[in-house]
CSV table of C-alpha atoms and ligand atoms in Angstrom, one decimal:
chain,number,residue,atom,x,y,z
A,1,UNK,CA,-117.9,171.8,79.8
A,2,UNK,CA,-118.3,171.3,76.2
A,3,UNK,CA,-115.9,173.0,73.6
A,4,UNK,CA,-117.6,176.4,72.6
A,5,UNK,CA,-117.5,178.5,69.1
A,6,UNK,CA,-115.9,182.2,69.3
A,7,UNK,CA,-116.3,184.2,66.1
A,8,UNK,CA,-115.3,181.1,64.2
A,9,UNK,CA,-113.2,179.4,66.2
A,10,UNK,CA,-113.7,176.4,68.5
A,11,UNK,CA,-112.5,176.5,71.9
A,12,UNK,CA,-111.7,173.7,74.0
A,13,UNK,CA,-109.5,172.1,76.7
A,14,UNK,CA,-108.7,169.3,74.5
A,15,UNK,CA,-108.4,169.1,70.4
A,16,UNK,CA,-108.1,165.4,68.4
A,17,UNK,CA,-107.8,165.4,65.2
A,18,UNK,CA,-109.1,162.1,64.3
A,19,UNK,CA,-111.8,160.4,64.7
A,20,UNK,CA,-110.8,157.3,64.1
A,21,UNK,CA,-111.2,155.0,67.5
A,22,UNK,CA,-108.3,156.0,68.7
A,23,UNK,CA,-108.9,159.6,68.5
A,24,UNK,CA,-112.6,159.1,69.8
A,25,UNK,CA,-111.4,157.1,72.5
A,26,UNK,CA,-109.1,159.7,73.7
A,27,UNK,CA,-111.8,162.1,73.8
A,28,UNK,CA,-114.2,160.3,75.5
A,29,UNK,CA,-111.7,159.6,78.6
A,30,UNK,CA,-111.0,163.3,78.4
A,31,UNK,CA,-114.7,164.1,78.5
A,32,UNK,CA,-115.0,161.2,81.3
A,33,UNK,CA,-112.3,163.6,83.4
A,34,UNK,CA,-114.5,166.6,83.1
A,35,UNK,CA,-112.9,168.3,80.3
A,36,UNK,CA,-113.8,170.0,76.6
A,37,UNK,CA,-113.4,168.1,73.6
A,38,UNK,CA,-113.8,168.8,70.0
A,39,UNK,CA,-112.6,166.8,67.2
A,40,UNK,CA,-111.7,167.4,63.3
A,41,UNK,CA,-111.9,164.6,61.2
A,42,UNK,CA,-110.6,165.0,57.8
A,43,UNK,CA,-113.4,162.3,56.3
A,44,UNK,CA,-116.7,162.9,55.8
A,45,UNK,CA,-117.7,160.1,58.7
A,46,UNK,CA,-116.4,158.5,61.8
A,47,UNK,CA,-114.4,155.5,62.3
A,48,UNK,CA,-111.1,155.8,60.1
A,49,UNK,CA,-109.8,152.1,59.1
A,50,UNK,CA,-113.1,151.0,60.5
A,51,UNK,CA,-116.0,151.3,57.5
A,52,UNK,CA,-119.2,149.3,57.7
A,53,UNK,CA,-120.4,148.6,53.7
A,54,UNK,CA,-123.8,147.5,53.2
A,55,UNK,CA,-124.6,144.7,51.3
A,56,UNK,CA,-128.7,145.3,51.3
A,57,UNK,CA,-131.7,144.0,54.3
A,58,UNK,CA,-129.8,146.4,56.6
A,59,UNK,CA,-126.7,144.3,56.8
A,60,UNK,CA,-122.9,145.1,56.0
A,61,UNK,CA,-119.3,143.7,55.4
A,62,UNK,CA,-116.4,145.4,57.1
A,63,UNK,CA,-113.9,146.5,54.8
A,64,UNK,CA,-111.3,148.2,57.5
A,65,UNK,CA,-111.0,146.1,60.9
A,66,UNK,CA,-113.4,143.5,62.0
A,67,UNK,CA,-111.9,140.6,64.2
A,68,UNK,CA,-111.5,140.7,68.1
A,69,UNK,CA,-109.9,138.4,70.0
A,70,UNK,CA,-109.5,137.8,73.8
A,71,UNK,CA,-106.6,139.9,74.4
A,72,UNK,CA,-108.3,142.7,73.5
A,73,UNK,CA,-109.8,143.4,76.2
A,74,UNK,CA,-110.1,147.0,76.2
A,75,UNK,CA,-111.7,146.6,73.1
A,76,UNK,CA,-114.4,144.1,74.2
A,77,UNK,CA,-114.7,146.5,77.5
A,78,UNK,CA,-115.8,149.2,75.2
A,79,UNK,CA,-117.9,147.8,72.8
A,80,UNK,CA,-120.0,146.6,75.9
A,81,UNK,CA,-120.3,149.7,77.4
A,82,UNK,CA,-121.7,151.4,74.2
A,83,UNK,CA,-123.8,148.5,73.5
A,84,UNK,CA,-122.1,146.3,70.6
A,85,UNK,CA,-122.6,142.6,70.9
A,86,UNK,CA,-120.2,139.9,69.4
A,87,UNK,CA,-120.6,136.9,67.8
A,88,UNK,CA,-118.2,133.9,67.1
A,89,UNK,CA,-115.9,133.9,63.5
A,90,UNK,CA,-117.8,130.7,61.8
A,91,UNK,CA,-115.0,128.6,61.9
A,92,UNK,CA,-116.6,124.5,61.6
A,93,UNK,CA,-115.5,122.3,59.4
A,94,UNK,CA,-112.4,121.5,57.4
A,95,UNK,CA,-110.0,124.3,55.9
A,96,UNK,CA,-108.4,124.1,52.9
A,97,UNK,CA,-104.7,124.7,51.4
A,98,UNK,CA,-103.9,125.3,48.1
A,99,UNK,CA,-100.1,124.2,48.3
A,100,UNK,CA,-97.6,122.8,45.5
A,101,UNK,CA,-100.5,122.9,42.9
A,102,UNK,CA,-102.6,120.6,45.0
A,103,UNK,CA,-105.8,121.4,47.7
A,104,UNK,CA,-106.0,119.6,50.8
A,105,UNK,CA,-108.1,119.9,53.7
A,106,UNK,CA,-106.9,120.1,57.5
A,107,UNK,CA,-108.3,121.4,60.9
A,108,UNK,CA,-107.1,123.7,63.0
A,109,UNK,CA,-104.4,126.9,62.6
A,110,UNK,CA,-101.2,125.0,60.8
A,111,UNK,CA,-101.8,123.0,57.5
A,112,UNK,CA,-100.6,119.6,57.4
A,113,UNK,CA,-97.8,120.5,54.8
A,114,UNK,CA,-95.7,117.0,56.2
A,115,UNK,CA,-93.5,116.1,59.1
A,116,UNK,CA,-90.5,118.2,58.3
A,117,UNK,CA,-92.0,121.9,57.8
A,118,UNK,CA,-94.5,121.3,61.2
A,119,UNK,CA,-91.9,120.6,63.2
A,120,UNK,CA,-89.9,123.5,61.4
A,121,UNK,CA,-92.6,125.9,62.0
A,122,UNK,CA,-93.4,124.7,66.0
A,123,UNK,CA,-89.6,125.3,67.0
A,124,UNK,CA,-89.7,128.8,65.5
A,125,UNK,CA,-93.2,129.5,67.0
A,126,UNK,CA,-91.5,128.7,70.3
A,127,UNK,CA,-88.5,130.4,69.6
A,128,UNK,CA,-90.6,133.5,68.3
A,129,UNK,CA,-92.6,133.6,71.6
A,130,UNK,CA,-89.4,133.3,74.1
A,131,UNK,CA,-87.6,135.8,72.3
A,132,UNK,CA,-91.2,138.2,72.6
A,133,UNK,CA,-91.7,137.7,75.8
A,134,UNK,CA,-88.5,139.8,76.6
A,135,UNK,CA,-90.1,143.0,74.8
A,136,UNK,CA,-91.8,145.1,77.4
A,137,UNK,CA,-95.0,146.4,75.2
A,138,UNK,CA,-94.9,149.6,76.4
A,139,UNK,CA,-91.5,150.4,75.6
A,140,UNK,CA,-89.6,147.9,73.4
A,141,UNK,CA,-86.5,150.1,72.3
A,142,UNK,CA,-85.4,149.3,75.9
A,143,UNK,CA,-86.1,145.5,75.4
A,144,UNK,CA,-81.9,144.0,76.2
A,145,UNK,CA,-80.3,144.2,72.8
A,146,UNK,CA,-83.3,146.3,71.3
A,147,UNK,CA,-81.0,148.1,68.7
A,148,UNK,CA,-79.4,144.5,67.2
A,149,UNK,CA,-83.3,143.1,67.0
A,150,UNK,CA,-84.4,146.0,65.4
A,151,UNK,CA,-81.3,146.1,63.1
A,152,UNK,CA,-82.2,142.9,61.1
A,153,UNK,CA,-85.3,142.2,59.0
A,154,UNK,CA,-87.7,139.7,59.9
A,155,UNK,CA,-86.8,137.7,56.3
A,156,UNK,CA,-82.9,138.0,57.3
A,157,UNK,CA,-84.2,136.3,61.0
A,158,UNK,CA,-86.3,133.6,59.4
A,159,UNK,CA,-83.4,132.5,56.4
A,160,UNK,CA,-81.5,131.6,60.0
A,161,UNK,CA,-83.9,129.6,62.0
A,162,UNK,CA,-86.1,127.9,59.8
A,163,UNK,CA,-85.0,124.7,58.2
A,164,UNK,CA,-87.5,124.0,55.4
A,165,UNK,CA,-89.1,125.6,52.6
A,166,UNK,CA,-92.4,125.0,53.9
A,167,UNK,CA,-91.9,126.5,57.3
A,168,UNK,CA,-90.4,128.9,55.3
A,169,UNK,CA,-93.5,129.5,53.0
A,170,UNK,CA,-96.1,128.9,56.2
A,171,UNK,CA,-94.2,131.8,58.1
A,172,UNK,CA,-94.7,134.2,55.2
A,173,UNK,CA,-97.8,133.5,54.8
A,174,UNK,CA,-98.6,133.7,58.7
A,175,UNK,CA,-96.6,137.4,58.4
A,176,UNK,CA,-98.3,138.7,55.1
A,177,UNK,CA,-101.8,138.2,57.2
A,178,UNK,CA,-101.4,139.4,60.6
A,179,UNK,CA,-99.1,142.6,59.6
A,180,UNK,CA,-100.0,143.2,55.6
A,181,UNK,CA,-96.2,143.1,54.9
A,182,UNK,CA,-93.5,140.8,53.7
A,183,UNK,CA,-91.1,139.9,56.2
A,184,UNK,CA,-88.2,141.8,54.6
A,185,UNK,CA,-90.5,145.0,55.1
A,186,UNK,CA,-90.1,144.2,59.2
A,187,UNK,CA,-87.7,145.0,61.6
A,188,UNK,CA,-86.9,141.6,64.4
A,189,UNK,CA,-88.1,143.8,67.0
A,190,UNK,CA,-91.2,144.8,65.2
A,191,UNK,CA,-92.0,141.4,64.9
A,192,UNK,CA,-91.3,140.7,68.8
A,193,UNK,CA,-92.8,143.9,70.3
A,194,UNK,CA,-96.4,142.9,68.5
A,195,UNK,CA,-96.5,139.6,68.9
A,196,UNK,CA,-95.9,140.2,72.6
A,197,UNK,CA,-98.4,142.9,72.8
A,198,UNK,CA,-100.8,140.4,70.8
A,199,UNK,CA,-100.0,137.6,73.5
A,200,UNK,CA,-98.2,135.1,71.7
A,201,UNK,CA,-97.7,134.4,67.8
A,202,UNK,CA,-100.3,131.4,67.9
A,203,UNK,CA,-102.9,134.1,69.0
A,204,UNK,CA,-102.5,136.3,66.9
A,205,UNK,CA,-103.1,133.6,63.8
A,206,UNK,CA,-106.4,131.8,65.6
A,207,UNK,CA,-109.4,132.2,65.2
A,208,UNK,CA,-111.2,130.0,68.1
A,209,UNK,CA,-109.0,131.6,71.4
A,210,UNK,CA,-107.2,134.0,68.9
A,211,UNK,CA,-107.1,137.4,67.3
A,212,UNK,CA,-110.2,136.7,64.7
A,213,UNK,CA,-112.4,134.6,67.2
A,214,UNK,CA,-115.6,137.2,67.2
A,215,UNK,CA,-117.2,139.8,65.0
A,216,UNK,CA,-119.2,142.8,66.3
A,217,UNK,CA,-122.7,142.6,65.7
A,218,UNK,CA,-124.1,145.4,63.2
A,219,UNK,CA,-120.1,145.9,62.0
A,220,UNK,CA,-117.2,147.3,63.7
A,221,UNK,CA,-117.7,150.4,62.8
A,222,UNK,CA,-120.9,151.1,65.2
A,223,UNK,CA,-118.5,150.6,67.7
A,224,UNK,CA,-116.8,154.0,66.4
A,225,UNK,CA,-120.3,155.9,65.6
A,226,UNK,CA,-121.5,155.2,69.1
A,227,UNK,CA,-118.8,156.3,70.6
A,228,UNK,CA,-118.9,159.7,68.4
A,229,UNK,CA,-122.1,160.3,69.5
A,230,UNK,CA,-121.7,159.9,72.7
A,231,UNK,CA,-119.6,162.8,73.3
A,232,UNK,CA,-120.7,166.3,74.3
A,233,UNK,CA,-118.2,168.3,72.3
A,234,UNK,CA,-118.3,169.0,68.4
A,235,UNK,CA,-117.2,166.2,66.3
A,236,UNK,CA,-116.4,168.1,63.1
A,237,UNK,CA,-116.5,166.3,59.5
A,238,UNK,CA,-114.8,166.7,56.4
A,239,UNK,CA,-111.8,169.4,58.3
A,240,UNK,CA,-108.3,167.7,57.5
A,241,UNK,CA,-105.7,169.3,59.8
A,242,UNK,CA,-103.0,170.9,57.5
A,243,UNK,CA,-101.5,173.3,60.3
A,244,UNK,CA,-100.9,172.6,64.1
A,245,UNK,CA,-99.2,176.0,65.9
A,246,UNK,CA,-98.1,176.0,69.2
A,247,UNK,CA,-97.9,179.3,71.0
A,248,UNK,CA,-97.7,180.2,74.9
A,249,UNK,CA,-99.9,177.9,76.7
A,250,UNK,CA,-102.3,177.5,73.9
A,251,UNK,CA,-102.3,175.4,70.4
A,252,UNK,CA,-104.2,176.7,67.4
A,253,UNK,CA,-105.6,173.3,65.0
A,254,UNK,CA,-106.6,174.4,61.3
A,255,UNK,CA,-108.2,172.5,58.8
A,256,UNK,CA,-108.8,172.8,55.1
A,257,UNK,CA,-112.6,174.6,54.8
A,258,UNK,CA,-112.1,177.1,57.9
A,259,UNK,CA,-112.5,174.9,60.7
A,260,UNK,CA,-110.1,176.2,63.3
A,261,UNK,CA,-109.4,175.1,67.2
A,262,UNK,CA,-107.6,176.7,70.1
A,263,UNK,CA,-106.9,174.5,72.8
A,264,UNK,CA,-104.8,174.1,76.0
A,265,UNK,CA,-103.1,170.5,74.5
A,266,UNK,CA,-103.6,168.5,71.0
A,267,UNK,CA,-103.8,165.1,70.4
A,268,UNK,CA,-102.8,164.3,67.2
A,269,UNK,CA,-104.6,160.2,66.5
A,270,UNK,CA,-103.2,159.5,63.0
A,271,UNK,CA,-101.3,157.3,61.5
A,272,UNK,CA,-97.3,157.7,61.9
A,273,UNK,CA,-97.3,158.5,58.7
A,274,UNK,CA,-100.2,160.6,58.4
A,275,UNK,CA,-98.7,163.0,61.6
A,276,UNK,CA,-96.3,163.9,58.6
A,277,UNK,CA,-98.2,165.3,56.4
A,278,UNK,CA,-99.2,168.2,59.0
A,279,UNK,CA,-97.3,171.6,59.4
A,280,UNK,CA,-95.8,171.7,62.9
A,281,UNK,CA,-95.1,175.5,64.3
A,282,UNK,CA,-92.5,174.8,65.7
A,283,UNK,CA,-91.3,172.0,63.9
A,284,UNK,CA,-91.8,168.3,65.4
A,285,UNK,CA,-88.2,167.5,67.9
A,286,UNK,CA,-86.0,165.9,65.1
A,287,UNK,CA,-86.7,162.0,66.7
A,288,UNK,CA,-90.3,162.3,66.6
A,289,UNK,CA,-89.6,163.8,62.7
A,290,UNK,CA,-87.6,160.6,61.8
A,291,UNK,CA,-89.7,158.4,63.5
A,292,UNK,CA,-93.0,159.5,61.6
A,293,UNK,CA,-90.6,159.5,58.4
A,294,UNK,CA,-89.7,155.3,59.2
A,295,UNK,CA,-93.1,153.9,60.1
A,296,UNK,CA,-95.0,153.7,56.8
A,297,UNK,CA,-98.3,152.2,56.7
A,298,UNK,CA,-98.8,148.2,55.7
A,299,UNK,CA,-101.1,147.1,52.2
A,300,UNK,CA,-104.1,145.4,52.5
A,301,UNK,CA,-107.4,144.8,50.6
A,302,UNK,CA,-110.8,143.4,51.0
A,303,UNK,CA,-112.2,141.4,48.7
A,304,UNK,CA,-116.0,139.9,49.4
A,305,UNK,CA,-117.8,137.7,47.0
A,306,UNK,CA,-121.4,137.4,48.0
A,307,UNK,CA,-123.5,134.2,47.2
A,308,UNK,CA,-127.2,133.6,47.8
A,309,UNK,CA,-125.9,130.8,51.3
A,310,UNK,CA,-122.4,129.9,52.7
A,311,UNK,CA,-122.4,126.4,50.5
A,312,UNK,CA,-118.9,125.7,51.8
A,313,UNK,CA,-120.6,125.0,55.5
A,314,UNK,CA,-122.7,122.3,53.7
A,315,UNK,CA,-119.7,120.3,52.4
A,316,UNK,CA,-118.1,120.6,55.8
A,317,UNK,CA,-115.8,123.7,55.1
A,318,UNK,CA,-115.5,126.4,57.3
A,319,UNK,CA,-114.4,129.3,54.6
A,320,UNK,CA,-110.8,129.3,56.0
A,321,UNK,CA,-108.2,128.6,52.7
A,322,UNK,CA,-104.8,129.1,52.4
A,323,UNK,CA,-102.7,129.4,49.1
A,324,UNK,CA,-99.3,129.6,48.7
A,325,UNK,CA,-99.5,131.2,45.4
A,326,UNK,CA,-102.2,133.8,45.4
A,327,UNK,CA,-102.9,136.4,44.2
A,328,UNK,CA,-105.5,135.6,47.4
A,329,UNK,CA,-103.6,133.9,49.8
A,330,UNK,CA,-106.3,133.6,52.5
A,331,UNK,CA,-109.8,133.3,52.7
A,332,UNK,CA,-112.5,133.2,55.3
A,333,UNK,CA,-115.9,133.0,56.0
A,334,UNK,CA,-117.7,136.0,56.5
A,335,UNK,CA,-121.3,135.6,56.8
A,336,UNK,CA,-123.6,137.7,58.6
A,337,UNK,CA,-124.5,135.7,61.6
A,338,UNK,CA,-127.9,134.4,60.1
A,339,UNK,CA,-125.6,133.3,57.5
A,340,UNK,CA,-127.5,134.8,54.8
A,341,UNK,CA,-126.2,135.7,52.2
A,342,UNK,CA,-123.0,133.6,52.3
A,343,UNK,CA,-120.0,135.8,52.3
A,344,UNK,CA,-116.1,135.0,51.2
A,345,UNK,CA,-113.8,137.5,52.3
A,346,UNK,CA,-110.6,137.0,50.4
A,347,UNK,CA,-107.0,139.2,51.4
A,348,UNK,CA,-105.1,140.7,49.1
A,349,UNK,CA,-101.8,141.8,51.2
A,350,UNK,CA,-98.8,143.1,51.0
A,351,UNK,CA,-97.3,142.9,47.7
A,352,UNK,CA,-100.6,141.5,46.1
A,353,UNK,CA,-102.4,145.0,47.5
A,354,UNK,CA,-99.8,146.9,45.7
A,355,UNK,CA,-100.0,145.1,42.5
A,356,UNK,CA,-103.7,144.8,42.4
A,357,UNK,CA,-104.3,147.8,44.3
A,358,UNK,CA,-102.5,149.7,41.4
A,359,UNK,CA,-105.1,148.3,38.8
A,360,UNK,CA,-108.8,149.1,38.3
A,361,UNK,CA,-111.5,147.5,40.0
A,362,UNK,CA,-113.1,145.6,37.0
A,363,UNK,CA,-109.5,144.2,35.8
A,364,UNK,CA,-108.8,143.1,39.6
A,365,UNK,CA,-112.2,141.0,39.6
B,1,FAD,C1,-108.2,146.2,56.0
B,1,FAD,C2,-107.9,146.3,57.5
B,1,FAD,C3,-108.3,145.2,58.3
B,1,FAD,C4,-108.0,145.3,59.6
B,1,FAD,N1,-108.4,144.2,60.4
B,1,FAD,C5,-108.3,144.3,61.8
B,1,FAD,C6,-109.0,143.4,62.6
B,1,FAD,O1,-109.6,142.4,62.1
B,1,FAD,N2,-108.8,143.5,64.0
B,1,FAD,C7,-108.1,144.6,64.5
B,1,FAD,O2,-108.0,144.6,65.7
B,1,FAD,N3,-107.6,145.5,63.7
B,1,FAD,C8,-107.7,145.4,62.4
B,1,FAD,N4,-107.1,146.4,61.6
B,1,FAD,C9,-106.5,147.5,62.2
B,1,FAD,C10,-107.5,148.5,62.8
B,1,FAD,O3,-108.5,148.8,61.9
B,1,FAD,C11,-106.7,149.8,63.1
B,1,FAD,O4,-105.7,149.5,64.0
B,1,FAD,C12,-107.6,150.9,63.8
B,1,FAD,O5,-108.8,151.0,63.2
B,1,FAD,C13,-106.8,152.2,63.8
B,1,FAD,O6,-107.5,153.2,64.5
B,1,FAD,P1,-106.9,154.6,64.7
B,1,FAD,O7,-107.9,155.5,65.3
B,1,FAD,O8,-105.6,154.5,65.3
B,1,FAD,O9,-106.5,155.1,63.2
B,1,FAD,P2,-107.5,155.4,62.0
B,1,FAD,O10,-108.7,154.5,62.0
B,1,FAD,O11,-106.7,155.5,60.8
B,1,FAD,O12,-108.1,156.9,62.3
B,1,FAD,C14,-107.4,158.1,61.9
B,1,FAD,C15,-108.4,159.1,61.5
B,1,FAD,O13,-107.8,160.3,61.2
B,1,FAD,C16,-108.3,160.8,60.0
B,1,FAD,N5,-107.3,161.7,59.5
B,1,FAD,C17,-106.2,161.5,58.7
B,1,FAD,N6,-105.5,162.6,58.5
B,1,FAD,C18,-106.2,163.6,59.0
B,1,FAD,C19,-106.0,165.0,59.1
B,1,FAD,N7,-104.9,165.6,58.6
B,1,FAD,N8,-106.9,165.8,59.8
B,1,FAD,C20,-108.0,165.2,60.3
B,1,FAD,N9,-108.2,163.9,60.3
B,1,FAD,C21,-107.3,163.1,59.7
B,1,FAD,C22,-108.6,159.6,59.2
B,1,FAD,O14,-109.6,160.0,58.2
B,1,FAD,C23,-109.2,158.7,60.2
B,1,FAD,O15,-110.5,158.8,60.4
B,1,FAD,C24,-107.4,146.4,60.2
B,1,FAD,C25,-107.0,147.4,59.4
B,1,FAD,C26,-107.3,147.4,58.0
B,1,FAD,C27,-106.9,148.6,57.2
């Protein structure tokens, strides 16, 4: 039954607030199990850290997430069923590294920085992946010895395995991409329980087989729209939740503008962080409190420069650089999939998001 208006207030089995995919998701299974959904999304559109941005002839860059790879299956799954193709990450040719003042070219994910630091990095690869595979994704906290993993920082955990200042360097760099943070912003067990849930650290860095193999057709962010409007039940714009009250067998949602929900059960499909920033009546149990307080969100920014054709594809590069030194530290190609116009999507992370993040957009050009 779809969620219903009285005097002002919605009424529904079910109320998300967000409509990012997560909170869209969650809404359509409920909707899927016969009951009545609405939604209030603080933005005015759909989608959260997914945000198509048009670059003119009907085509777009994603600034939010873009890349799926073939462990995300549930991911694939959905964008099927509502109708969003995929194409391959264009990934020929040579990449480049800028390393030790110098560029040179390599195939494939690791750089050829010399002997030493490859074989430095493949032993912590492995031992990265044996000690994941003891994380059960679901629940790591009760991973054997979860409290001592999750007691030591990532950067602490690399100073004692890794041998050489390039595997050193290569490491960071592989960390400051996948989770927009510097190791010493990571907890051991942070580090384990994602790269397990990702299926291995090697997957989550490639792009042929890995985590940035294929785009969605049209942007990710269709995938979110479609799924908005597939729903029966109100998905309502520009209401950002400042009050969540629990009473009885019923919850009462308000947003900012009047927009107000009573509801059997919330889900609440924000960012740890964000979950913070609502009033709880009652309070949040103390754990969940701390918890929300602890997980802060990582720093990351798109950059695209746009030119008339990829020109790197005809000198045999594929887009993909790497640069020890930054501010960009990683670049890729990302065309539309006529390739026209060329795209190079540069990342700022981490502390380079911060820094440059902090500054106005003409001075960070
Ligand atoms: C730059 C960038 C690149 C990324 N690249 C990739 C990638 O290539 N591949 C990949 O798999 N993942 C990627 N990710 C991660 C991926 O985008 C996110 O994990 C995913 O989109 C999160 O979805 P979500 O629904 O959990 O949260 P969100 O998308 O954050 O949705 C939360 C929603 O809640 C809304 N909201 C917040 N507060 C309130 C409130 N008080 N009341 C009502 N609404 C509220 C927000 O506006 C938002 O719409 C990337 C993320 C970023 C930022």
């Amino acid at each position: 039954m779809p969620a219903e208006a009285n005097g002002g207030v919605l009424e529904a089995d079910v109320v998300v607030v967000g409509a990012g995919l997560a909170g869209l998701v969650a809404a359509r299974q409920l909707e899927g199990a016969g009951m009545s959904v609405a939604v209030l999304e603080a933005r005015d559109r759909v989608g959260g850290r997914l945000l198509n941005e048009p670059i003119g002839d009907g085509k777009v860059v994603e600034v939010g997430g873009q890349w799926v790879g073939p462990t995300q299956k549930r991911m694939l799954a959905l964008a099927k069923t509502v109708g969003v193709e995929t194409f391959p990450t264009f990934s020929d040719g040579e990449n480049v590294i800028e390393w030790g003042g110098e560029l040179r070219r390599y195939r494939g994910t690791i750089p050829a920085l010399g002997r030493a630091a490859l074989l430095d990095v493949a032993q912590a690869q492995r031992k990265i992946d044996r000690l994941a595979r003891r994380i059960p994704p679901e629940a790591p906290w009760q991973a054997r010895g979860a409290a001592r993993l999750d007691a030591v920082t990532f950067w602490s955990w690399m100073r004692r395995n890794l041998y050489t200042r390039g595997g050193r360097e290569l490491i960071r760099l592989a960390v400051e991409a996948v989770w927009a943070a510097e190791p010493e912003d990571l907890s051991l067990l942070h580090v384990l329980f994602y790269t397990r849930s990702g299926g291995g650290f090697d997957m989550l860095l490639d792009t042929e087989g890995g985590a940035q193999q294929d785009r969605f057709v049209g942007g990710s962010q269709v995938v979110a729209e479609r799924v908005a409007a597939e729903l029966s039940g109100p998905v309502v714009l520009g209401a950002p939740v400042r009050r969540l009250s629990q009473s009885g067998e019923s919850v009462r949602v308000e947003a900012d503008g009047g927009a107000s929900v009573s509801a059997r059960r919330a889900i609440v499909a924000l960012a740890p962080a964000l979950c913070g920033r609502i009033a709880y009546d009652p309070p949040l149990p103390g754990l969940r409190e701390q918890l929300t307080q602890r997980m802060p969100n990582g720093a990351v920014v798109k950059c695209m420069a746009l030119y008339d054709e990829p020109f790197w594809r005809a000198a045999g590069l594929s887009g993909q650089a790497t640069s020890e030194r930054g501010p960009v530290k990683l670049t890729f190609d990302n065309s539309p999939p006529d390739g026209r116009p060329g795209v190079l999507l540069g990342f700022l992370e981490g502390r380079q998001a911060r820094r440059l993040g902090a500054v106005g957009a003409d001075e960070r050009r």
